[in-house]
Short mmCIF file of C-alpha atoms in Angstrom, two decimals:
data_model
loop_
_atom_site.label_atom_id
_atom_site.label_comp_id
_atom_site.label_asym_id
_atom_site.label_seq_id
_atom_site.Cartn_x
_atom_site.Cartn_y
_atom_site.Cartn_z
CA ARG A 43 -18.85 114.15 43.34
CA PHE A 44 -15.98 112.86 41.26
CA GLY A 45 -13.92 114.68 38.70
CA PRO A 46 -10.81 114.11 36.60
CA ASP A 47 -8.55 114.72 39.60
CA THR A 48 -9.47 111.41 41.20
CA GLY A 49 -6.13 109.79 40.61
CA GLY A 50 -6.77 108.52 37.11
CA CYS A 51 -10.14 106.92 37.90
CA PRO A 52 -12.83 108.72 35.90
CA GLY A 53 -14.89 105.57 35.59
CA PHE A 54 -17.02 105.99 38.71
CA LEU A 55 -20.66 104.99 38.79
CA LEU A 56 -23.26 107.37 40.13
CA ALA A 57 -26.35 105.53 41.25
CA ARG A 58 -29.42 105.87 43.38
CA ASN A 59 -30.44 102.74 45.19
CA GLY A 60 -33.91 101.61 45.96
CA ARG A 61 -33.87 103.32 49.36
CA GLY A 62 -33.33 106.81 48.04
CA ARG A 63 -29.60 106.99 48.81
CA THR A 64 -26.89 107.85 46.29
CA ASP A 65 -24.01 105.37 46.14
CA PHE A 66 -20.82 105.21 44.19
CA GLY A 67 -18.79 102.34 42.83
CA PHE A 68 -16.33 101.31 40.14
CA ARG A 69 -17.01 100.04 36.67
CA SER A 70 -14.92 96.94 36.88
CA PRO A 71 -12.73 94.93 39.26
CA ALA A 72 -9.73 95.97 37.25
CA LEU A 73 -10.48 99.63 37.79
CA ARG A 74 -11.30 98.99 41.44
CA LEU A 75 -7.85 97.59 42.08
CA ALA A 76 -6.14 100.30 40.09
CA CYS A 77 -7.65 103.18 42.03
CA PRO A 78 -6.06 104.53 45.20
CA VAL A 79 -7.41 103.20 48.50
CA VAL A 80 -6.44 103.85 52.10
CA ALA A 81 -5.57 100.61 53.88
CA LYS A 82 -5.58 100.37 57.67
CA PRO A 83 -2.03 100.99 58.90
CA LYS A 84 -0.14 98.31 60.68
CA THR A 85 0.04 98.60 64.45
CA THR A 86 3.40 100.11 65.35
CA LEU A 87 4.86 101.96 68.30
CA ASP A 88 3.79 105.57 68.38
CA TRP A 89 7.10 107.31 68.96
CA ARG A 90 5.30 110.44 70.09
CA LEU A 91 4.54 108.66 73.36
CA LEU A 92 8.26 108.71 74.16
CA PHE A 93 7.88 112.42 74.82
CA LEU A 94 5.91 111.40 77.93
CA LEU A 95 8.98 109.84 79.57
CA PRO A 96 10.09 113.06 81.31
CA ILE A 97 6.84 113.12 83.31
CA PRO A 98 7.55 110.07 85.56
CA VAL A 99 11.20 111.14 85.73
CA LEU A 100 10.17 114.55 87.07
CA TRP A 101 7.89 112.93 89.65
CA CYS A 102 10.70 110.68 90.89
CA VAL A 103 13.10 113.62 91.11
CA ALA A 104 10.51 115.63 93.02
CA GLY A 105 10.03 112.72 95.40
CA HIS A 106 13.79 112.42 95.97
CA TYR A 107 14.15 116.08 96.90
CA GLY A 108 10.99 116.23 99.01
CA GLY A 109 8.95 118.25 96.54
CA VAL A 110 5.84 116.11 97.11
CA GLN A 111 6.40 115.35 100.80
CA PHE A 112 3.46 117.50 101.86
CA VAL A 113 1.11 115.47 99.67
CA GLU A 114 2.66 112.19 100.85
CA ASN A 115 2.22 113.27 104.48
CA ARG A 116 -1.45 113.93 103.84
CA THR A 117 -1.91 110.43 102.43
CA ILE A 118 -0.20 109.03 105.54
CA ASP A 119 -2.60 111.03 107.71
CA TRP A 120 -5.52 109.45 105.84
CA ARG A 121 -4.05 106.02 106.46
CA PHE A 122 -3.64 106.69 110.18
CA ARG A 123 -7.22 107.86 110.49
CA ALA A 124 -8.58 105.00 108.38
CA ARG A 125 -6.70 102.56 110.64
CA GLY A 126 -8.02 104.22 113.81
CA ASP A 127 -6.80 103.89 117.40
CA ILE A 128 -4.87 100.78 118.41
CA PRO A 129 -3.98 99.50 121.91
CA ALA A 130 -0.43 99.68 123.26
CA PRO A 131 1.46 97.37 125.66
CA VAL A 132 2.45 100.29 127.89
CA LYS A 133 0.21 102.62 129.88
CA VAL A 134 0.88 106.31 129.39
CA VAL A 135 -0.72 108.88 131.69
CA TYR A 136 -0.57 112.55 130.71
CA ILE A 137 -0.42 115.04 133.58
CA ASP A 138 -1.50 118.27 131.97
CA VAL A 139 -0.19 121.68 132.84
CA ASP A 140 -3.52 123.23 131.89
CA SER A 141 -5.33 126.49 132.54
CA ARG A 142 -6.62 125.15 135.87
CA THR A 143 -3.06 124.44 136.98
CA ILE A 144 -1.90 127.91 135.96
CA ASP A 145 -4.81 129.45 137.88
CA ASP A 146 -3.95 127.44 141.00
CA ILE A 147 -0.15 127.58 140.95
CA GLY A 148 0.66 130.50 138.68
CA ASN A 149 2.58 130.98 135.45
CA MET A 150 5.72 128.99 134.82
CA PRO A 151 8.54 128.70 135.74
CA TRP A 152 7.57 127.19 139.08
CA ASN A 153 9.46 126.42 142.20
CA ARG A 154 10.98 122.93 141.65
CA SER A 155 9.46 121.70 144.89
CA PHE A 156 6.19 121.14 142.97
CA PHE A 157 8.00 118.68 140.69
CA ALA A 158 9.75 116.99 143.60
CA ARG A 159 6.57 116.34 145.59
CA VAL A 160 4.50 115.13 142.65
CA SER A 161 7.30 112.87 141.36
CA ASP A 162 7.90 111.39 144.83
CA VAL A 163 4.25 110.46 145.30
CA LEU A 164 3.84 109.05 141.78
CA LEU A 165 6.89 106.80 142.09
CA ASN A 166 6.59 105.68 145.71
CA VAL A 167 2.83 105.73 146.30
CA ALA A 168 1.21 105.30 142.88
CA HIS A 169 4.08 103.02 141.73
CA VAL A 170 4.52 104.39 138.24
CA ARG A 171 7.61 103.17 136.40
CA ALA A 172 8.98 106.43 135.02
CA ILE A 173 8.20 110.13 134.70
CA GLY A 174 9.09 112.50 131.87
CA PHE A 175 8.91 116.30 131.84
CA ASP A 176 8.21 117.90 128.47
CA PHE A 177 10.06 121.13 129.22
CA VAL A 178 13.53 122.25 130.12
CA VAL A 179 13.96 122.81 133.86
CA SER A 180 16.67 125.44 133.59
CA PRO A 181 17.79 128.45 135.65
CA ASN A 182 17.72 130.44 132.38
CA GLY A 183 13.95 130.45 132.50
CA GLU A 184 13.61 131.83 136.00
CA SER A 185 12.43 135.36 136.58
CA GLU A 186 14.89 137.80 138.11
CA SER A 187 12.16 139.06 140.42
CA ALA A 188 11.64 135.61 141.93
CA ASP A 189 12.70 134.85 145.50
CA ARG A 190 16.24 133.50 144.99
CA LYS A 191 16.30 131.72 148.33
CA ARG A 192 13.06 129.86 147.67
CA LEU A 193 14.24 128.89 144.18
CA VAL A 194 17.44 127.39 145.55
CA GLU A 195 15.51 125.52 148.24
CA GLY A 196 13.14 124.09 145.61
CA ASP A 197 16.06 123.07 143.39
CA LEU A 198 17.77 121.39 146.34
CA GLU A 199 14.61 119.46 147.19
CA PHE A 200 14.19 118.26 143.62
CA GLY A 201 17.92 117.62 143.26
CA ARG A 202 18.11 115.39 146.37
CA PHE A 203 15.17 113.40 145.08
CA LEU A 204 16.74 112.90 141.65
CA PHE A 205 20.20 112.19 143.08
CA ARG A 206 18.87 108.97 144.62
CA GLY A 207 18.41 107.55 141.12
CA ALA A 208 14.76 108.36 140.55
CA PRO A 209 13.55 107.26 137.07
CA VAL A 210 12.71 110.81 136.00
CA VAL A 211 13.65 112.30 132.62
CA LEU A 212 14.11 116.05 132.32
CA GLY A 213 14.10 117.86 129.00
CA ALA A 214 16.86 119.19 126.77
CA SER A 215 16.33 121.21 123.59
CA PHE A 216 18.14 122.81 120.67
CA THR A 217 15.30 125.32 120.25
CA ALA A 218 17.26 128.23 121.71
CA ARG A 219 19.51 128.70 118.66
CA GLU A 220 21.38 131.71 120.02
CA PHE A 221 22.58 131.91 123.60
CA ARG A 222 25.25 133.53 125.73
CA ALA A 223 27.98 131.38 127.26
CA THR A 224 29.06 131.78 130.88
CA GLU A 225 31.98 133.95 129.81
CA GLY A 226 29.65 136.25 127.86
CA ARG A 227 30.31 135.02 124.30
CA ILE A 228 27.35 134.66 121.90
CA LEU A 229 27.13 131.06 120.67
CA HIS A 230 24.85 129.37 118.16
CA ARG A 231 23.36 125.91 118.25
CA GLU A 232 21.16 123.94 115.88
CA LEU A 233 19.73 120.45 115.79
CA PRO A 234 22.57 118.22 114.46
CA LEU A 235 21.18 116.07 111.63
CA LEU A 236 23.36 113.40 110.03
CA ALA A 237 21.46 113.68 106.74
CA LYS A 238 22.56 117.30 106.34
CA GLY A 239 26.18 116.56 107.04
CA LEU A 240 27.86 117.45 110.30
CA LYS A 241 30.85 119.50 111.21
CA GLU A 242 33.42 118.11 113.62
CA VAL A 243 31.69 116.60 116.64
CA SER A 244 33.92 118.65 118.92
CA ALA A 245 32.40 121.79 117.39
CA ILE A 246 28.74 120.79 117.87
CA GLU A 247 27.17 122.81 120.67
CA PRO A 248 25.12 120.72 123.11
CA PRO A 249 21.44 121.53 123.67
CA GLU A 250 20.07 123.58 126.51
CA VAL A 251 19.72 121.03 129.30
CA SER A 252 17.74 120.90 132.50
CA ALA A 253 19.84 121.95 135.47
CA LEU A 254 19.28 122.73 139.15
CA LEU A 255 20.87 125.40 141.32
CA VAL A 256 23.33 124.17 143.93
CA PRO A 257 24.68 126.73 146.43
CA GLY A 258 28.36 127.40 145.88
CA ARG A 259 28.56 125.09 142.83
CA PRO A 260 27.73 125.16 139.13
CA ALA A 261 24.21 124.15 138.15
CA TRP A 262 23.78 120.37 138.41
CA SER A 263 22.21 118.28 135.63
CA PRO A 264 20.65 114.94 136.62
CA PRO A 265 21.72 111.79 134.74
CA ASN A 266 18.44 111.21 132.88
CA ILE A 267 18.25 113.97 130.31
CA GLY A 268 16.20 113.56 127.12
CA LEU A 269 15.70 115.65 123.97
CA ILE A 270 12.21 117.04 123.50
CA ASP A 271 12.87 118.34 119.97
CA THR A 272 11.08 117.01 116.90
CA LEU A 273 12.09 117.09 113.24
CA ASP A 274 11.26 120.54 111.83
CA GLY A 275 9.02 121.18 114.81
CA GLY A 276 6.45 118.66 113.54
CA THR A 277 4.92 115.54 115.02
CA ARG A 278 6.00 112.85 112.54
CA ALA A 279 9.63 112.12 113.36
CA VAL A 280 12.22 112.87 116.03
CA PRO A 281 15.99 112.57 116.29
CA ALA A 282 16.45 109.41 118.37
CA TRP A 283 19.90 110.72 119.26
CA THR A 284 22.25 113.55 118.39
CA PRO A 285 26.03 113.81 118.64
CA THR A 286 27.49 116.78 120.52
CA SER A 287 30.86 117.94 121.79
CA ILE A 288 30.08 116.53 125.26
CA GLY A 289 28.65 113.21 124.10
CA PRO A 290 25.44 111.88 122.56
CA PHE A 291 22.01 113.02 123.69
CA TYR A 292 19.05 110.65 123.37
CA HIS A 293 15.43 111.54 122.92
CA ALA A 294 13.17 111.70 125.97
CA ALA A 295 11.01 108.79 124.74
CA VAL A 296 14.17 106.71 124.16
CA GLN A 297 15.24 107.40 127.75
CA LEU A 298 11.77 106.65 129.12
CA ALA A 299 11.72 103.28 127.38
CA ARG A 300 15.06 102.46 129.03
CA LEU A 301 13.66 103.40 132.44
CA TYR A 302 10.43 101.50 131.75
CA TRP A 303 12.49 98.33 131.25
CA GLY A 304 14.59 99.18 134.34
CA MET A 305 17.85 99.44 132.40
CA PRO A 306 20.78 101.49 133.76
CA VAL A 307 22.50 104.50 132.20
CA GLY A 308 24.83 103.38 129.42
CA SER A 309 22.46 100.75 128.03
CA LEU A 310 21.91 102.62 124.76
CA LYS A 311 24.18 101.77 121.82
CA VAL A 312 23.97 103.33 118.35
CA SER A 313 25.35 101.26 115.48
CA GLY A 314 24.75 102.26 111.87
CA ASP A 315 21.06 102.22 111.06
CA HIS A 316 19.80 101.03 114.44
CA LEU A 317 19.83 101.83 118.16
CA ASP A 318 20.10 98.95 120.62
CA TYR A 319 18.99 98.56 124.22
CA VAL A 320 21.68 96.31 125.73
CA TRP A 321 21.80 94.97 129.29
CA PRO A 322 25.12 95.04 131.16
CA ASP A 323 25.49 91.28 130.56
CA GLY A 324 25.17 91.80 126.79
CA ARG A 325 21.55 90.73 126.35
CA LEU A 326 19.63 92.66 123.71
CA GLN A 327 16.34 94.08 124.98
CA ALA A 328 15.25 95.84 121.79
CA ARG A 329 16.58 97.07 118.46
CA VAL A 330 15.21 100.34 117.09
CA PRO A 331 15.55 100.95 113.32
CA LEU A 332 16.77 104.44 112.43
CA ARG A 333 16.18 106.40 109.25
CA ASN A 334 19.32 108.13 107.98
CA GLY A 335 21.10 106.65 110.98
CA GLN A 336 19.31 109.02 113.36
CA LEU A 337 15.61 109.65 112.79
CA LEU A 338 12.75 107.67 114.28
CA ASP A 339 9.24 107.93 112.84
CA VAL A 340 6.37 108.17 115.30
CA ASN A 341 3.67 105.51 115.02
CA TRP A 342 0.61 107.32 116.34
CA PHE A 343 -1.44 104.86 118.37
CA SER A 344 -4.33 107.22 119.09
CA SER A 345 -5.57 110.76 118.84
CA TRP A 346 -5.05 113.14 121.75
CA GLY A 347 -8.66 112.95 122.90
CA SER A 348 -8.93 109.16 122.55
CA SER A 349 -10.39 107.12 125.38
CA LEU A 350 -7.16 105.10 125.28
CA ASN A 351 -5.27 108.10 126.68
CA LEU A 352 -5.40 108.87 130.39
CA HIS A 353 -5.30 112.53 131.42
CA GLU A 354 -5.14 114.35 134.74
CA SER A 355 -4.51 117.93 135.67
CA PHE A 356 -1.19 118.68 137.40
CA SER A 357 -3.11 120.78 139.89
CA VAL A 358 -5.31 117.81 140.84
CA VAL A 359 -2.35 115.46 141.28
CA TYR A 360 -0.45 118.03 143.35
CA ASN A 361 -3.43 118.63 145.63
CA TYR A 362 -3.85 114.89 146.24
CA ALA A 363 -0.13 114.69 146.97
CA ARG A 364 -0.55 117.41 149.60
CA MET A 365 -3.55 115.58 151.11
CA LEU A 366 -1.33 112.57 151.86
CA LYS A 367 0.40 114.71 154.47
CA SER A 368 -2.80 116.25 155.79
CA GLU A 369 -3.59 116.09 159.49
CA LYS A 370 -7.07 114.89 158.58
CA ALA A 371 -7.31 111.11 158.31
CA GLU A 372 -10.21 111.42 155.89
CA GLU A 373 -8.16 113.46 153.43
CA GLN A 374 -5.24 111.04 153.70
CA GLU A 375 -7.52 108.10 152.97
CA THR A 376 -9.02 109.87 149.95
CA ALA A 377 -5.56 110.60 148.56
CA LYS A 378 -4.41 107.00 149.10
CA LYS A 379 -7.42 105.69 147.16
CA TYR A 380 -6.70 108.12 144.37
CA PHE A 381 -3.10 106.96 143.94
CA ALA A 382 -4.09 103.31 144.39
CA GLN A 383 -6.04 103.33 141.11
CA ASP A 384 -4.89 100.72 138.63
CA ASP A 385 -4.36 103.42 135.98
CA TRP A 386 -1.22 104.56 137.82
CA LYS A 387 0.46 101.23 138.49
CA ASP A 388 3.39 100.49 136.14
CA ALA A 389 2.45 103.44 133.94
CA VAL A 390 4.77 105.99 132.39
CA VAL A 391 3.78 109.54 133.27
CA LEU A 392 4.37 112.51 130.98
CA VAL A 393 4.11 116.01 132.42
CA GLY A 394 3.67 118.65 129.75
CA PRO A 395 2.01 121.95 128.84
CA VAL A 396 -1.42 121.66 127.23
CA ASP A 397 -2.82 125.16 127.63
CA PRO A 398 -2.91 126.87 124.18
CA LEU A 399 -1.42 129.99 125.76
CA LEU A 400 1.79 128.03 126.35
CA GLN A 401 2.10 127.66 122.55
CA ASP A 402 3.23 124.05 122.49
CA THR A 403 0.60 122.58 120.16
CA ALA A 404 0.61 121.16 116.65
CA THR A 405 -1.47 119.01 114.33
CA THR A 406 -0.74 115.28 114.24
CA PRO A 407 -1.50 112.43 111.81
CA MET A 408 -4.46 111.60 114.08
CA ASP A 409 -5.57 115.15 114.91
CA GLU A 410 -6.67 117.70 112.31
CA THR A 411 -6.65 120.55 114.83
CA PRO A 412 -3.55 121.42 116.92
CA VAL A 413 -3.12 119.40 120.12
CA PRO A 414 -0.40 119.39 122.82
CA ARG A 415 2.93 118.29 121.42
CA VAL A 416 3.66 116.17 124.50
CA GLY A 417 1.66 113.45 122.74
CA VAL A 418 4.67 112.90 120.46
CA HIS A 419 6.67 111.48 123.37
CA GLY A 420 3.85 109.22 124.51
CA ASN A 421 3.25 107.71 121.08
CA LEU A 422 6.97 107.36 120.42
CA LEU A 423 7.35 105.50 123.71
CA LYS A 424 4.52 103.17 122.67
CA THR A 425 6.26 102.66 119.32
CA ILE A 426 9.52 101.60 120.97
CA VAL A 427 8.00 99.35 123.62
CA SER A 428 5.60 97.66 121.17
CA GLY A 429 8.14 97.31 118.36
CA LEU A 430 5.53 98.49 115.83
CA TYR A 431 7.85 100.70 113.81
CA LEU A 432 6.74 102.45 110.65
CA ARG A 433 8.60 101.09 107.65
CA ARG A 434 9.41 102.65 104.29
CA LEU A 435 10.54 101.18 101.00
CA PRO A 436 14.02 102.06 99.67
CA GLU A 437 14.08 104.83 97.10
CA TRP A 438 14.84 102.49 94.18
CA ALA A 439 11.68 100.54 94.99
CA VAL A 440 9.63 103.75 94.88
CA VAL A 441 11.02 104.44 91.39
CA VAL A 442 10.21 100.91 90.21
CA ILE A 443 6.63 101.14 91.50
CA ALA A 444 6.16 104.54 89.87
CA VAL A 445 7.47 103.33 86.50
CA VAL A 446 5.46 100.09 86.49
CA LEU A 447 2.23 101.78 87.58
CA THR A 448 2.74 104.53 85.01
CA LEU A 449 3.39 102.07 82.18
CA LEU A 450 0.36 99.94 83.03
CA GLY A 451 -1.93 102.91 83.48
CA THR A 452 -0.79 104.70 80.35
CA SER A 453 -1.00 101.52 78.26
CA SER A 454 -4.60 101.02 79.35
CA VAL A 455 -5.50 104.61 78.51
CA VAL A 456 -3.97 104.65 75.01
CA TYR A 457 -5.32 101.20 74.07
CA THR A 458 -7.43 101.48 70.89
CA GLY A 459 -8.53 97.90 70.36
CA LYS A 460 -12.03 96.47 70.51
CA ASN A 461 -12.44 96.73 74.32
CA VAL A 462 -11.54 100.38 74.79
CA VAL A 463 -14.01 100.89 77.63
CA ALA A 464 -12.67 97.85 79.46
CA ALA A 465 -9.14 99.23 79.08
CA ARG A 466 -10.16 102.56 80.61
CA ILE A 467 -11.87 100.78 83.49
CA THR A 468 -8.75 98.68 84.00
CA ALA A 469 -6.66 101.83 84.43
CA VAL A 470 -9.01 103.16 87.12
CA VAL A 471 -9.18 99.79 88.89
CA LEU A 472 -5.38 99.54 88.79
CA ALA A 473 -4.93 102.90 90.54
CA ALA A 474 -7.71 102.26 93.05
CA GLY A 475 -6.34 98.79 93.77
CA TYR A 476 -2.88 100.14 94.50
CA VAL A 477 -4.30 102.73 96.89
CA GLY A 478 -6.33 100.02 98.63
CA VAL A 479 -3.24 97.83 99.01
CA ALA A 480 -1.33 100.79 100.47
CA PHE A 481 -4.02 101.36 103.11
CA LEU A 482 -4.20 97.64 103.91
CA LEU A 483 -0.45 97.17 104.30
CA PHE A 484 -0.24 100.22 106.54
CA LYS A 485 -2.93 98.81 108.79
CA GLN A 486 -1.57 95.28 108.87
CA VAL A 487 2.23 95.63 108.88
CA GLU A 488 2.94 99.40 109.35
CA LEU A 489 4.38 99.65 105.81
CA GLU A 490 4.15 103.07 104.17
CA LEU A 491 3.75 102.36 100.46
CA PRO A 492 4.38 105.59 98.53
CA LEU A 493 1.29 107.14 97.00
CA ALA A 494 2.14 110.68 95.88
CA VAL A 495 4.86 109.79 93.36
CA PRO A 496 3.39 106.59 91.79
CA ILE A 497 -0.22 107.82 91.60
CA GLY A 498 0.81 111.32 90.54
CA SER A 499 3.12 109.96 87.85
CA ALA A 500 0.56 107.46 86.54
CA PHE A 501 -2.27 110.00 86.49
CA THR A 502 -0.41 112.86 84.83
CA THR A 503 1.32 110.62 82.26
CA SER A 504 -1.95 108.88 81.39
CA PHE A 505 -3.70 112.22 81.06
CA ALA A 506 -0.96 113.52 78.78
CA ALA A 507 -1.15 110.31 76.72
CA LEU A 508 -4.90 110.69 76.47
CA VAL A 509 -4.45 114.23 75.16
CA VAL A 510 -1.99 112.90 72.56
CA GLU A 511 -4.51 110.25 71.50
CA VAL A 512 -7.30 112.82 71.19
CA LEU A 513 -5.11 115.05 69.04
CA LYS A 514 -4.11 112.07 66.92
CA GLU A 515 -7.75 111.05 66.50
CA GLU A 516 -8.72 114.55 65.47
CA LYS A 517 -5.90 114.54 62.96
CA GLN A 518 -7.16 111.20 61.61
CA ARG A 519 -10.66 112.59 61.26
CA GLY A 520 -9.27 115.58 59.39
CA ARG A 521 -7.27 113.28 57.12
CA ILE A 522 -10.32 111.23 56.18
CA LYS A 523 -12.42 114.32 55.56
CA GLY A 524 -9.60 115.79 53.48
CA LEU A 525 -9.29 112.64 51.37
CA PHE A 526 -12.97 112.03 50.67
CA GLY A 527 -14.75 115.28 51.40
CA THR A 528 -14.19 116.54 47.86
CA TYR A 529 -15.75 113.48 46.24
CA LEU A 530 -18.35 112.10 48.65
CA SER A 531 -21.37 113.61 50.25
CA PRO A 532 -20.83 115.03 53.78
CA GLU A 533 -23.24 112.43 55.17
CA LEU A 534 -21.16 109.57 53.83
CA VAL A 535 -17.88 111.10 55.01
CA ASN A 536 -19.28 111.61 58.49
CA ARG A 537 -20.46 108.01 58.51
CA MET A 538 -16.93 106.86 57.69
CA VAL A 539 -15.45 109.08 60.42
CA GLU A 540 -17.93 108.03 63.07
CA SER A 541 -17.38 104.35 62.31
CA GLY A 542 -13.75 104.75 63.40
CA GLU A 543 -12.60 102.47 60.59
CA ASP A 544 -10.34 103.37 57.71
CA PRO A 545 -11.57 102.64 54.14
CA GLN A 546 -10.86 99.05 53.19
CA LEU A 547 -10.39 97.07 49.99
CA GLY A 548 -13.43 94.99 49.17
CA GLY A 549 -16.90 96.49 48.94
CA HIS A 550 -20.39 96.72 50.27
CA GLU A 551 -23.25 94.75 48.73
CA GLU A 552 -26.36 96.76 47.88
CA VAL A 553 -29.28 96.48 45.42
CA ILE A 554 -28.87 99.59 43.26
CA THR A 555 -29.84 101.13 39.96
CA ALA A 556 -26.78 102.05 37.87
CA TYR A 557 -26.85 105.14 35.70
CA PHE A 558 -24.23 105.23 32.91
CA SER A 559 -23.36 108.52 31.32
CA ASP A 560 -20.76 109.65 28.85
CA ILE A 561 -19.75 113.16 27.84
CA GLN A 562 -19.11 113.69 24.17
CA SER A 563 -15.55 114.80 23.30
CA PHE A 564 -14.57 114.81 26.96
CA SER A 565 -10.92 114.02 26.23
CA THR A 566 -10.72 116.80 23.65
CA PHE A 567 -12.02 119.72 25.66
CA SER A 568 -10.57 118.47 28.96
CA GLU A 569 -7.10 119.00 27.44
CA GLU A 570 -7.95 122.63 26.76
CA MET A 571 -9.45 123.50 30.19
CA SER A 572 -7.66 124.26 33.42
CA PRO A 573 -8.08 121.69 36.21
CA ASP A 574 -10.12 124.07 38.38
CA ARG A 575 -12.52 124.92 35.54
CA LEU A 576 -12.82 121.26 34.59
CA VAL A 577 -13.74 120.22 38.15
CA GLU A 578 -16.29 123.01 38.29
CA LEU A 579 -17.83 121.82 35.02
CA MET A 580 -17.94 118.17 36.15
CA ASN A 581 -19.55 119.12 39.44
CA GLU A 582 -22.19 121.11 37.61
CA TYR A 583 -22.89 118.20 35.28
CA LEU A 584 -22.97 115.56 38.03
CA THR A 585 -25.27 117.74 40.12
CA ALA A 586 -27.73 117.89 37.29
CA CYS A 587 -27.48 114.13 36.72
CA THR A 588 -27.99 113.44 40.41
#
């Protein structure tokens, strides 16, 4: 319905076409051009979208400070499990200190003679290359009620064996944060991390190290000592080395790799962002990349229960070792066959606690439920020997990927051209394609493409942009209804809104019947009436005419 408040265009036609629909038009082309129309706006940058910029910035900041590390770790776990188990160039045999062993031998700590006899047989009969113990063999852990004489005898037996240069690594740990020095003072130690900044090296307390009792002398520590600590007590990364006031300490897996290659003490050299295995003549055996100059990420080759892992109970191995010295020839022959198995030859043996009561378990990227933590050392050894190191992009590259993925995804979401559906599908395909590439590169070249920051940034920014577009569209619908709802029927206004197109100059061809009407003395009485009353009168008249 049209009235005098139509912008100076009272000359509208009211008509009913042949199909029973009421249409409206203008009397003449001159009037048509003179009346106000709403032309489609030119495509320009919507500056409101600039308010979305803080979203990717916040994601990048959160990634820098580790705020999304938990999510990123979960995506890495998914990549490990999607990749599955992979073979390694080194055999690792786990000798488990399990519930059977505890039942047979008793609770730890044990007499060191058990370690001496098992190590001797494994090295000289089974011909393994190296042995690592995933616990600290220290007098501090011995019970005061234990037979002191037998403890010293066991330490002497194990000490004589190790003194001959046996390739055996005993544990060292920073876990005991508070301890009492020999003179009675309370001292504190913590895992020295370069990334957190270090105090003077001379002030860094060394870890608790494995040591054996020697009558009349201080406790003796063998030459092959290795850290058994992990970063934050997890299973993803370890300190490959740590500086201390008495010299650097290397991780147990780092030491085992040196012994596996038959390299002497002093072959390890740390330089900047890598650790080198160097022979006495200067030849380079291997170069290990370090994160933050110290950390080494574990490439998990298999889950704990994988068929690729070899397991045996410590109790079983010890009993076979005893049978070698049996007076019965049959038992000796059985033991010889056991240690002659190919699984032992040239393997690296890891002795560690696996019973849940010993509380040394944790989840891993390959295991959803907690498993013995000794698997960290085995998989890290495989990582070093194979050279299949996990790689990460520099932080600036993560920011670039996040920004590019966010821009592409958001642009596809806010696109309002003809192929809107195709644009939305493109955004989904873009995100899914990036995730697929991340999984593929991890499987093929051990590259950890970031997922949490880029995908999180792209998704949240695109969602926010979509909300902005919906609000803008609703505002546009309201604008059209506000402009034409007073003058056109609701059906026609809704048709304009649903079409998604703004009113255009031009027209629409229809076969109609035109009805011309004039109101006598309209100019005269319209000057006397208020606008509201005049509109009311015109609406009443036009309703009757319609």
